[in-house]
CSV table of C-alpha atoms in Angstrom, one decimal:
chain,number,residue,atom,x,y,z
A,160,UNK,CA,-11.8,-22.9,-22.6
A,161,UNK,CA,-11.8,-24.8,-19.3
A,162,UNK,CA,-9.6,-21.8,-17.7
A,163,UNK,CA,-11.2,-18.9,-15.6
A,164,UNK,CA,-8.8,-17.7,-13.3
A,165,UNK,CA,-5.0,-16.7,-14.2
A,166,UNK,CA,-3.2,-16.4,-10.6
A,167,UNK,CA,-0.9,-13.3,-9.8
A,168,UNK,CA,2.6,-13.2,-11.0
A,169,UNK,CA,1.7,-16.3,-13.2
A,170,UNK,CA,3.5,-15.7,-16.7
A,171,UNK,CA,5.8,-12.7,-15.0
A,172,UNK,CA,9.2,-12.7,-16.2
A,173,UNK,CA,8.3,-15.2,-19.1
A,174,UNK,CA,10.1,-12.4,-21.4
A,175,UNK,CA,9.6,-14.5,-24.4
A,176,UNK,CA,6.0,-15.2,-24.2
A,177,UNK,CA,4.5,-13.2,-27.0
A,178,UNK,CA,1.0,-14.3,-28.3
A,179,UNK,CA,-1.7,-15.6,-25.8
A,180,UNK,CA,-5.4,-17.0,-26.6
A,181,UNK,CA,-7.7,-16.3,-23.5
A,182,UNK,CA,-10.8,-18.1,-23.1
A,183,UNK,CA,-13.8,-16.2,-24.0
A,184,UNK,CA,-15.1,-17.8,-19.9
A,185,UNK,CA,-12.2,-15.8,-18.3
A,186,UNK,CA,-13.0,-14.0,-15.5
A,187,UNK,CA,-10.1,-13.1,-13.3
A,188,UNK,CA,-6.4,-12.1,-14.0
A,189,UNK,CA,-4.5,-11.4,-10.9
A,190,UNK,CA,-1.6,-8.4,-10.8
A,191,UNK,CA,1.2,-8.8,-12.7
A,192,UNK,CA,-0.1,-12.1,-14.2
A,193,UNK,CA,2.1,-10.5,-18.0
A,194,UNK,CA,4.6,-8.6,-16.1
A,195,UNK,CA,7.8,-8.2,-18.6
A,196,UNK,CA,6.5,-10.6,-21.1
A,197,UNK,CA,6.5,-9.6,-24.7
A,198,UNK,CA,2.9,-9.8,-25.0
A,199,UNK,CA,2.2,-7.4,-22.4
A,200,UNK,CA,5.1,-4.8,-23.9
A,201,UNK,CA,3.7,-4.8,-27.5
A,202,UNK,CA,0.5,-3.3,-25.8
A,203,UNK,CA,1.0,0.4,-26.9
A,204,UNK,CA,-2.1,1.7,-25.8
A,205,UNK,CA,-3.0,3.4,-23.0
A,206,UNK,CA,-5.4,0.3,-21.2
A,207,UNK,CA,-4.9,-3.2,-21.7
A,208,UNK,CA,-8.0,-5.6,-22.3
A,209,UNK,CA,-8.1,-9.3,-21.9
A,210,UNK,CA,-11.5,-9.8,-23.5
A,211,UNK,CA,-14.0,-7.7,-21.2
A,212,UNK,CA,-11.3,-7.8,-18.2
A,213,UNK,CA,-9.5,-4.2,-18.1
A,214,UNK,CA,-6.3,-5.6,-17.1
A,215,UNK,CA,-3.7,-3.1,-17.0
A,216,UNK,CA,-3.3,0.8,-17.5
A,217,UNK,CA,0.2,1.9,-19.1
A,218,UNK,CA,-0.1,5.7,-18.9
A,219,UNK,CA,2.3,5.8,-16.2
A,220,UNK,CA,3.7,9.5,-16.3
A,221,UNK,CA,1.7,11.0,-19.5
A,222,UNK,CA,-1.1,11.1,-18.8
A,223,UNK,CA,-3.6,12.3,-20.4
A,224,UNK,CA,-6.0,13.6,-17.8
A,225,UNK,CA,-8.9,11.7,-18.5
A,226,UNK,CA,-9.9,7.9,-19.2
A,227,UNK,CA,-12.9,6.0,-19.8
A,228,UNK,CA,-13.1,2.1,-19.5
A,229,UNK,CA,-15.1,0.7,-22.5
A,230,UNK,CA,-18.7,-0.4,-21.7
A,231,UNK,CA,-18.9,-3.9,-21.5
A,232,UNK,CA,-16.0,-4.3,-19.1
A,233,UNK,CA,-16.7,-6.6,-16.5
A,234,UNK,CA,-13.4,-6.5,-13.9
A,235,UNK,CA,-10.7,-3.9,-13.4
A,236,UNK,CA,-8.2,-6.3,-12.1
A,237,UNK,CA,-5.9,-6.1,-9.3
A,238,UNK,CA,-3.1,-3.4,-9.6
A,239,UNK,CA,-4.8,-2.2,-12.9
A,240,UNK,CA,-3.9,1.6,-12.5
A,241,UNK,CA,-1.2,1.2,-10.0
A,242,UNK,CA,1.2,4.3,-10.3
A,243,UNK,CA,-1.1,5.0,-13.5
A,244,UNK,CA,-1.3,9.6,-13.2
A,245,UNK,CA,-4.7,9.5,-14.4
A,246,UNK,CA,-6.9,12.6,-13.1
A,247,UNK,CA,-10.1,11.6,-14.0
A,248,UNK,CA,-11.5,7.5,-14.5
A,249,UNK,CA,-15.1,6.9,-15.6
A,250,UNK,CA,-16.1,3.9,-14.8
A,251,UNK,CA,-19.2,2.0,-16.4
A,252,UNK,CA,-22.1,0.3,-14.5
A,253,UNK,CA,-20.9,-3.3,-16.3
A,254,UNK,CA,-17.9,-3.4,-13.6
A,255,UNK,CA,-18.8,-5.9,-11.2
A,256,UNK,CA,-15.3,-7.0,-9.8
A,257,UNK,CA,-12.8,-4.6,-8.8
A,258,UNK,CA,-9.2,-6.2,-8.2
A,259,UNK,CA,-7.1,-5.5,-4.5
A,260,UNK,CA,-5.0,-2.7,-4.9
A,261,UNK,CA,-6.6,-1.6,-8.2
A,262,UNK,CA,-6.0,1.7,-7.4
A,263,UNK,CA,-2.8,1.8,-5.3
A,264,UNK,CA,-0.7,5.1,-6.1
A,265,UNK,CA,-3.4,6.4,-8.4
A,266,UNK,CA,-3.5,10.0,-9.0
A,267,UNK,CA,-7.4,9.5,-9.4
A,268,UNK,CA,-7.8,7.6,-6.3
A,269,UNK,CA,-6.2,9.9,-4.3
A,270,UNK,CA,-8.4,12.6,-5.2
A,271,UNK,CA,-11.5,10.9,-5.4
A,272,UNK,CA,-11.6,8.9,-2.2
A,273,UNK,CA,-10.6,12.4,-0.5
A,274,UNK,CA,-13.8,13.4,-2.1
A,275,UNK,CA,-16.1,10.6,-0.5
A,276,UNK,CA,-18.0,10.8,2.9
A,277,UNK,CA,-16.9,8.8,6.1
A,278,UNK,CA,-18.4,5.4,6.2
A,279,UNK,CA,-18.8,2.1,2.9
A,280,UNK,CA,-17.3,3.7,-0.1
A,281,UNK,CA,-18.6,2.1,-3.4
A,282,UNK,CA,-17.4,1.8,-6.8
A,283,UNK,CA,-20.7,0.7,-8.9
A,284,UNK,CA,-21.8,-2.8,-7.8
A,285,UNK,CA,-18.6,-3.0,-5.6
A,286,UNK,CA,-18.2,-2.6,-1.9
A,287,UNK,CA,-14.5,-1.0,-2.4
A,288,UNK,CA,-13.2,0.4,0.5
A,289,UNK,CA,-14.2,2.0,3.8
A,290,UNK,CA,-13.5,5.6,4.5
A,291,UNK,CA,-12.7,6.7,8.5
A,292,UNK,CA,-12.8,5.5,11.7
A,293,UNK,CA,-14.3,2.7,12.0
A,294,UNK,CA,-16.6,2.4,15.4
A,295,UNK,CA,-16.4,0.1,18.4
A,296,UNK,CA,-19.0,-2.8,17.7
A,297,UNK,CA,-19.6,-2.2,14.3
A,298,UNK,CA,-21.9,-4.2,11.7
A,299,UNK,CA,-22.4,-3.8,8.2
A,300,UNK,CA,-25.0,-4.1,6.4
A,301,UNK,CA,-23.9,-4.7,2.6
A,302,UNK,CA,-25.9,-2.8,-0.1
A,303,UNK,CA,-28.5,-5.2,-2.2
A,304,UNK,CA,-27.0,-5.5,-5.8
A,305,UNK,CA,-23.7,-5.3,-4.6
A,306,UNK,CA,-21.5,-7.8,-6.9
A,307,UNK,CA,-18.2,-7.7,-5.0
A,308,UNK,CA,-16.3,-6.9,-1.4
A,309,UNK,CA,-12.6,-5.3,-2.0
A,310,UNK,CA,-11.1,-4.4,1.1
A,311,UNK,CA,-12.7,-3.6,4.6
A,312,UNK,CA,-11.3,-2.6,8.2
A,313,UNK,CA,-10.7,-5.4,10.6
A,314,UNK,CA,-12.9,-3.5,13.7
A,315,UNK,CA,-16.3,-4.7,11.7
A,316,UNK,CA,-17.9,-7.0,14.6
A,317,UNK,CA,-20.8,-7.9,12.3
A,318,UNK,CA,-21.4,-8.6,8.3
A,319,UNK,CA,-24.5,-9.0,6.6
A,320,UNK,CA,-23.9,-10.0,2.8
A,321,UNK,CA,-26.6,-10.2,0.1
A,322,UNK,CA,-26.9,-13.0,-2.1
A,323,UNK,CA,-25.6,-10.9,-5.2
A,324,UNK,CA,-21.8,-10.8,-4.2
A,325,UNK,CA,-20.1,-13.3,-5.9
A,326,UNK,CA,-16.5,-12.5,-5.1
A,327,UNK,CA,-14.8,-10.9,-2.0
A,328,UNK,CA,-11.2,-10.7,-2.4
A,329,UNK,CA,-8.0,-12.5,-0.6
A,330,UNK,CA,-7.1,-9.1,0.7
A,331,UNK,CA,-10.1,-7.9,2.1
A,332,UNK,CA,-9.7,-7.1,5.7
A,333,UNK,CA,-7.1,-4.6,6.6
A,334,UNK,CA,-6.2,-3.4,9.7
């Protein structure tokens, strides 16, 4: 029960691996941790769970138009609806880590961050992304109560951070 973090790519390929016991403490899974193991193909629903971690979405091309993450859910990991055709994600207030490239190639991102103003885009408690051009001399100021920092632009000159992030991801800054 020691184990809280399962790196990216960890098990993939391990085609014979079938049944896994997770650690009720677990609290990251990076992308592609399962890839092509047995245990990950036998999943025939539409969103994979590793206890409250929402680890991968299999819709891929039939989708359905509409999901909804179970409440409770703590972490979408990394790559989670990558090339998932989702139109429409609701996402509970539990979420407090959101994985890189969660949402690369999502139908729902797409759409949604076109939606969103210039400027910090958040996701619940998570500083996600950042929408625009980004101006000379920039600083940001983080949002009190936010849990987690996904990705930001390089140009930000300044950072403030609240005491309630707990995670900021290895892909953060982005040019």
């Amino acid at each position: 029960n020691s184990v809280t973090h399962i790196g990216r790519y960890a098990f993939k390929g391990c085609a014979s691996l079938s049944q896994i016991s997770f650690p009720e403490g677990l609290e990251y899974v990076g992308g592609g941790a399962f890839h092509n193991t047995a245990w990950y193909k036998s999943w025939g629903v539409e969103l994979v769970y590793i206890g409250n971690l929402l680890y991968k979405c299999k819709i891929g091309d039939n989708a359905s138009g509409f999901i909804e993450i179970r409440e409770g859910t703590t972490a979408i990991c990394e790559e989670a609806f990558v090339s998932c055709h989702v139109k429409n994600i609701k996402i509970p207030n539990s979420v407090e880590y959101i994985g890189a490239h969660a949402f690369d190639s999502s139908e729902w991102y797409g759409n949604w961050y076109g939606s969103q103003p210039d400027g910090p885009i958040y996701i619940g408690k998570v500083l996600f992304d950042y929408k625009g051009d980004v101006p000379d001399d920039f600083n940001l100021v983080v949002k009190d109560g936010t849990t987690g920092i996904t990705t930001l632009p390089y140009k930000i000159k300044n950072i403030t951070i609240p005491p309630s992030v707990k995670y900021i991801t290895s892909s953060m800054l982005y040019d």
